[in-house]
Amino acid sequence: MLKSRLTSYEPVPLFSLVDRSGQAFDMADTRRRGNLVLFFLTQPDKAFLSGLDEVCGRLRQKNAIVVVVVACPIKAIADVCQEHRLLFVLLADEDRRITSRYLEVAPHEEAAALFMADRAGTLFFQCVAASAAELPPWDDVSASLDFIESQQLS
């Protein structure tokens, strides 16, 4: 049952959630500011979040806004927040309301997903996997950002 609900080259659904510091995050505010690299995790994956934190600066140099939505209480990943400076936006989707708009996944099924959109919010790439370890490597994510940027320049 694990699959994306989105169609490539269509607009990515907008949403608002609370970030790790309790502040409201509205995805509409990211439009036009940069290309979107959006991850969904149905379970906290501290190794993935730590790895993302290490490469996030490189992704942000490519005009990327990096957002991670975790379908759990933010308290469940509080130690990662304390151990790292986190150059990405980390959002809690405890009731899976937003996750279910992007993914078709069983209530207790583990899943991870990557969605990449341009500044206008048009979805270019998507990958849905059974775990974060199965998502594309960071070099592929970086190359995809280069491609998205080149399409906007042409």
mmCIF file of C-alpha atoms in Angstrom, residues 16-141:
data_model
loop_
_atom_site.group_PDB
_atom_site.id
_atom_site.type_symbol
_atom_site.label_atom_id
_atom_site.label_comp_id
_atom_site.label_asym_id
_atom_site.label_seq_id
_atom_site.Cartn_x
_atom_site.Cartn_y
_atom_site.Cartn_z
ATOM 1 C CA SER A 16 1.310 24.472 7.866
ATOM 2 C CA LEU A 17 2.796 22.668 10.858
ATOM 3 C CA VAL A 18 4.624 23.502 14.066
ATOM 4 C CA ASP A 19 8.428 23.276 13.989
ATOM 5 C CA ARG A 20 10.729 21.885 16.670
ATOM 6 C CA SER A 21 10.835 25.242 18.478
ATOM 7 C CA GLY A 22 7.048 25.560 18.584
ATOM 8 C CA GLN A 23 6.883 28.124 15.781
ATOM 9 C CA ALA A 24 4.339 27.875 12.959
ATOM 10 C CA PHE A 25 5.843 26.890 9.602
ATOM 11 C CA ASP A 26 3.796 27.688 6.503
ATOM 12 C CA MET A 27 5.060 26.087 3.314
ATOM 13 C CA ALA A 28 3.467 28.846 1.228
ATOM 14 C CA ASP A 29 6.147 31.162 2.640
ATOM 15 C CA THR A 30 8.866 29.052 0.990
ATOM 16 C CA ARG A 31 7.555 29.549 -2.544
ATOM 17 C CA ARG A 32 9.854 31.614 -4.742
ATOM 18 C CA ARG A 33 12.590 31.572 -2.030
ATOM 19 C CA GLY A 34 14.219 28.353 -3.221
ATOM 20 C CA ASN A 35 13.769 24.849 -4.532
ATOM 21 C CA LEU A 36 12.104 22.498 -2.077
ATOM 22 C CA VAL A 37 13.671 19.312 -0.736
ATOM 23 C CA LEU A 38 10.916 17.727 1.357
ATOM 24 C CA PHE A 39 11.349 14.512 3.334
ATOM 25 C CA PHE A 40 8.650 12.530 5.127
ATOM 26 C CA LEU A 41 9.476 9.959 7.800
ATOM 27 C CA THR A 42 6.787 7.893 9.486
ATOM 28 C CA GLN A 43 9.277 6.880 12.183
ATOM 29 C CA PRO A 44 12.109 8.960 13.647
ATOM 30 C CA ASP A 45 15.421 7.980 12.057
ATOM 31 C CA LYS A 46 18.220 9.622 14.009
ATOM 32 C CA ALA A 47 20.951 8.360 11.689
ATOM 33 C CA PHE A 48 19.164 9.848 8.671
ATOM 34 C CA LEU A 49 18.558 13.183 10.401
ATOM 35 C CA SER A 50 22.209 13.358 11.491
ATOM 36 C CA GLY A 51 23.368 12.579 7.942
ATOM 37 C CA LEU A 52 21.042 15.202 6.506
ATOM 38 C CA ASP A 53 22.382 17.740 8.968
ATOM 39 C CA GLU A 54 25.909 17.050 7.683
ATOM 40 C CA VAL A 55 25.008 17.679 4.009
ATOM 41 C CA CYS A 56 22.341 20.320 4.479
ATOM 42 C CA GLY A 57 24.753 23.214 4.056
ATOM 43 C CA ARG A 58 25.721 21.860 0.636
ATOM 44 C CA LEU A 59 22.048 21.556 -0.365
ATOM 45 C CA ARG A 60 21.280 25.062 0.847
ATOM 46 C CA GLN A 61 24.134 26.420 -1.310
ATOM 47 C CA LYS A 62 22.084 25.137 -4.246
ATOM 48 C CA ASN A 63 19.143 27.389 -3.281
ATOM 49 C CA ALA A 64 17.331 24.557 -1.507
ATOM 50 C CA ILE A 65 14.916 24.844 1.356
ATOM 51 C CA VAL A 66 15.164 21.565 3.226
ATOM 52 C CA VAL A 67 12.156 20.419 5.250
ATOM 53 C CA VAL A 68 11.643 17.171 7.170
ATOM 54 C CA VAL A 69 8.194 16.102 8.334
ATOM 55 C CA VAL A 70 8.211 13.347 10.953
ATOM 56 C CA ALA A 71 4.950 11.596 11.803
ATOM 57 C CA CYS A 72 5.552 11.565 15.538
ATOM 58 C CA PRO A 73 5.619 13.978 18.461
ATOM 59 C CA ILE A 74 8.563 16.364 18.238
ATOM 60 C CA LYS A 75 9.620 15.149 21.699
ATOM 61 C CA ALA A 76 10.453 11.759 20.154
ATOM 62 C CA ILE A 77 13.408 13.309 18.316
ATOM 63 C CA ALA A 78 14.371 15.933 20.877
ATOM 64 C CA ASP A 79 17.824 14.435 21.436
ATOM 65 C CA VAL A 80 18.715 14.853 17.740
ATOM 66 C CA CYS A 81 17.632 18.474 17.990
ATOM 67 C CA GLN A 82 19.929 18.971 20.970
ATOM 68 C CA GLU A 83 22.937 17.157 19.457
ATOM 69 C CA HIS A 84 22.902 19.032 16.141
ATOM 70 C CA ARG A 85 22.363 22.603 15.021
ATOM 71 C CA LEU A 86 19.928 21.365 12.344
ATOM 72 C CA LEU A 87 20.201 23.485 9.218
ATOM 73 C CA PHE A 88 16.842 22.172 8.043
ATOM 74 C CA VAL A 89 13.266 22.721 9.135
ATOM 75 C CA LEU A 90 12.029 19.843 11.311
ATOM 76 C CA LEU A 91 8.249 19.511 11.647
ATOM 77 C CA ALA A 92 6.043 17.212 13.706
ATOM 78 C CA ASP A 93 2.983 15.632 12.087
ATOM 79 C CA GLU A 94 1.823 13.539 15.030
ATOM 80 C CA ASP A 95 -1.654 12.853 13.632
ATOM 81 C CA ARG A 96 -0.267 12.182 10.104
ATOM 82 C CA ARG A 97 -2.702 14.692 8.646
ATOM 83 C CA ILE A 98 -0.065 16.146 6.312
ATOM 84 C CA THR A 99 1.765 12.881 5.692
ATOM 85 C CA SER A 100 -1.472 11.311 4.448
ATOM 86 C CA ARG A 101 -1.849 14.091 1.849
ATOM 87 C CA TYR A 102 1.487 13.055 0.351
ATOM 88 C CA LEU A 103 1.690 9.319 1.027
ATOM 89 C CA GLU A 104 -0.604 6.350 0.985
ATOM 90 C CA VAL A 105 0.742 4.316 3.890
ATOM 91 C CA ALA A 106 -0.810 1.963 6.438
ATOM 92 C CA PRO A 107 -1.180 3.395 9.968
ATOM 93 C CA HIS A 108 1.747 1.469 11.500
ATOM 94 C CA GLU A 109 3.798 0.979 8.343
ATOM 95 C CA GLU A 110 7.286 2.463 8.265
ATOM 96 C CA ALA A 111 7.987 4.670 5.267
ATOM 97 C CA ALA A 112 10.220 7.457 4.054
ATOM 98 C CA ALA A 113 9.754 9.743 1.102
ATOM 99 C CA LEU A 114 11.561 12.467 -0.782
ATOM 100 C CA PHE A 115 9.771 15.120 -2.841
ATOM 101 C CA MET A 116 11.677 17.790 -4.766
ATOM 102 C CA ALA A 117 9.971 20.833 -6.253
ATOM 103 C CA ASP A 118 11.062 24.012 -7.974
ATOM 104 C CA ARG A 119 10.515 27.541 -6.645
ATOM 105 C CA ALA A 120 7.014 27.619 -8.099
ATOM 106 C CA GLY A 121 6.104 24.451 -6.181
ATOM 107 C CA THR A 122 6.044 22.121 -9.189
ATOM 108 C CA LEU A 123 7.006 18.572 -8.253
ATOM 109 C CA PHE A 124 10.013 17.323 -10.235
ATOM 110 C CA PHE A 125 11.177 14.238 -8.325
ATOM 111 C CA GLN A 126 9.672 11.846 -5.832
ATOM 112 C CA CYS A 127 10.834 8.659 -4.192
ATOM 113 C CA VAL A 128 8.926 6.557 -1.675
ATOM 114 C CA ALA A 129 10.722 3.816 0.246
ATOM 115 C CA ALA A 130 10.213 1.458 3.158
ATOM 116 C CA SER A 131 12.925 3.265 5.142
ATOM 117 C CA ALA A 132 15.087 6.378 4.998
ATOM 118 C CA ALA A 133 18.105 4.198 4.222
ATOM 119 C CA GLU A 134 16.476 3.334 0.883
ATOM 120 C CA LEU A 135 16.120 6.950 -0.246
ATOM 121 C CA PRO A 136 18.529 8.257 -2.914
ATOM 122 C CA PRO A 137 22.084 9.082 -1.788
ATOM 123 C CA TRP A 138 22.933 12.709 -1.028
ATOM 124 C CA ASP A 139 24.933 13.096 -4.263
ATOM 125 C CA ASP A 140 21.827 12.157 -6.261
ATOM 126 C CA VAL A 141 19.728 14.667 -4.323
#
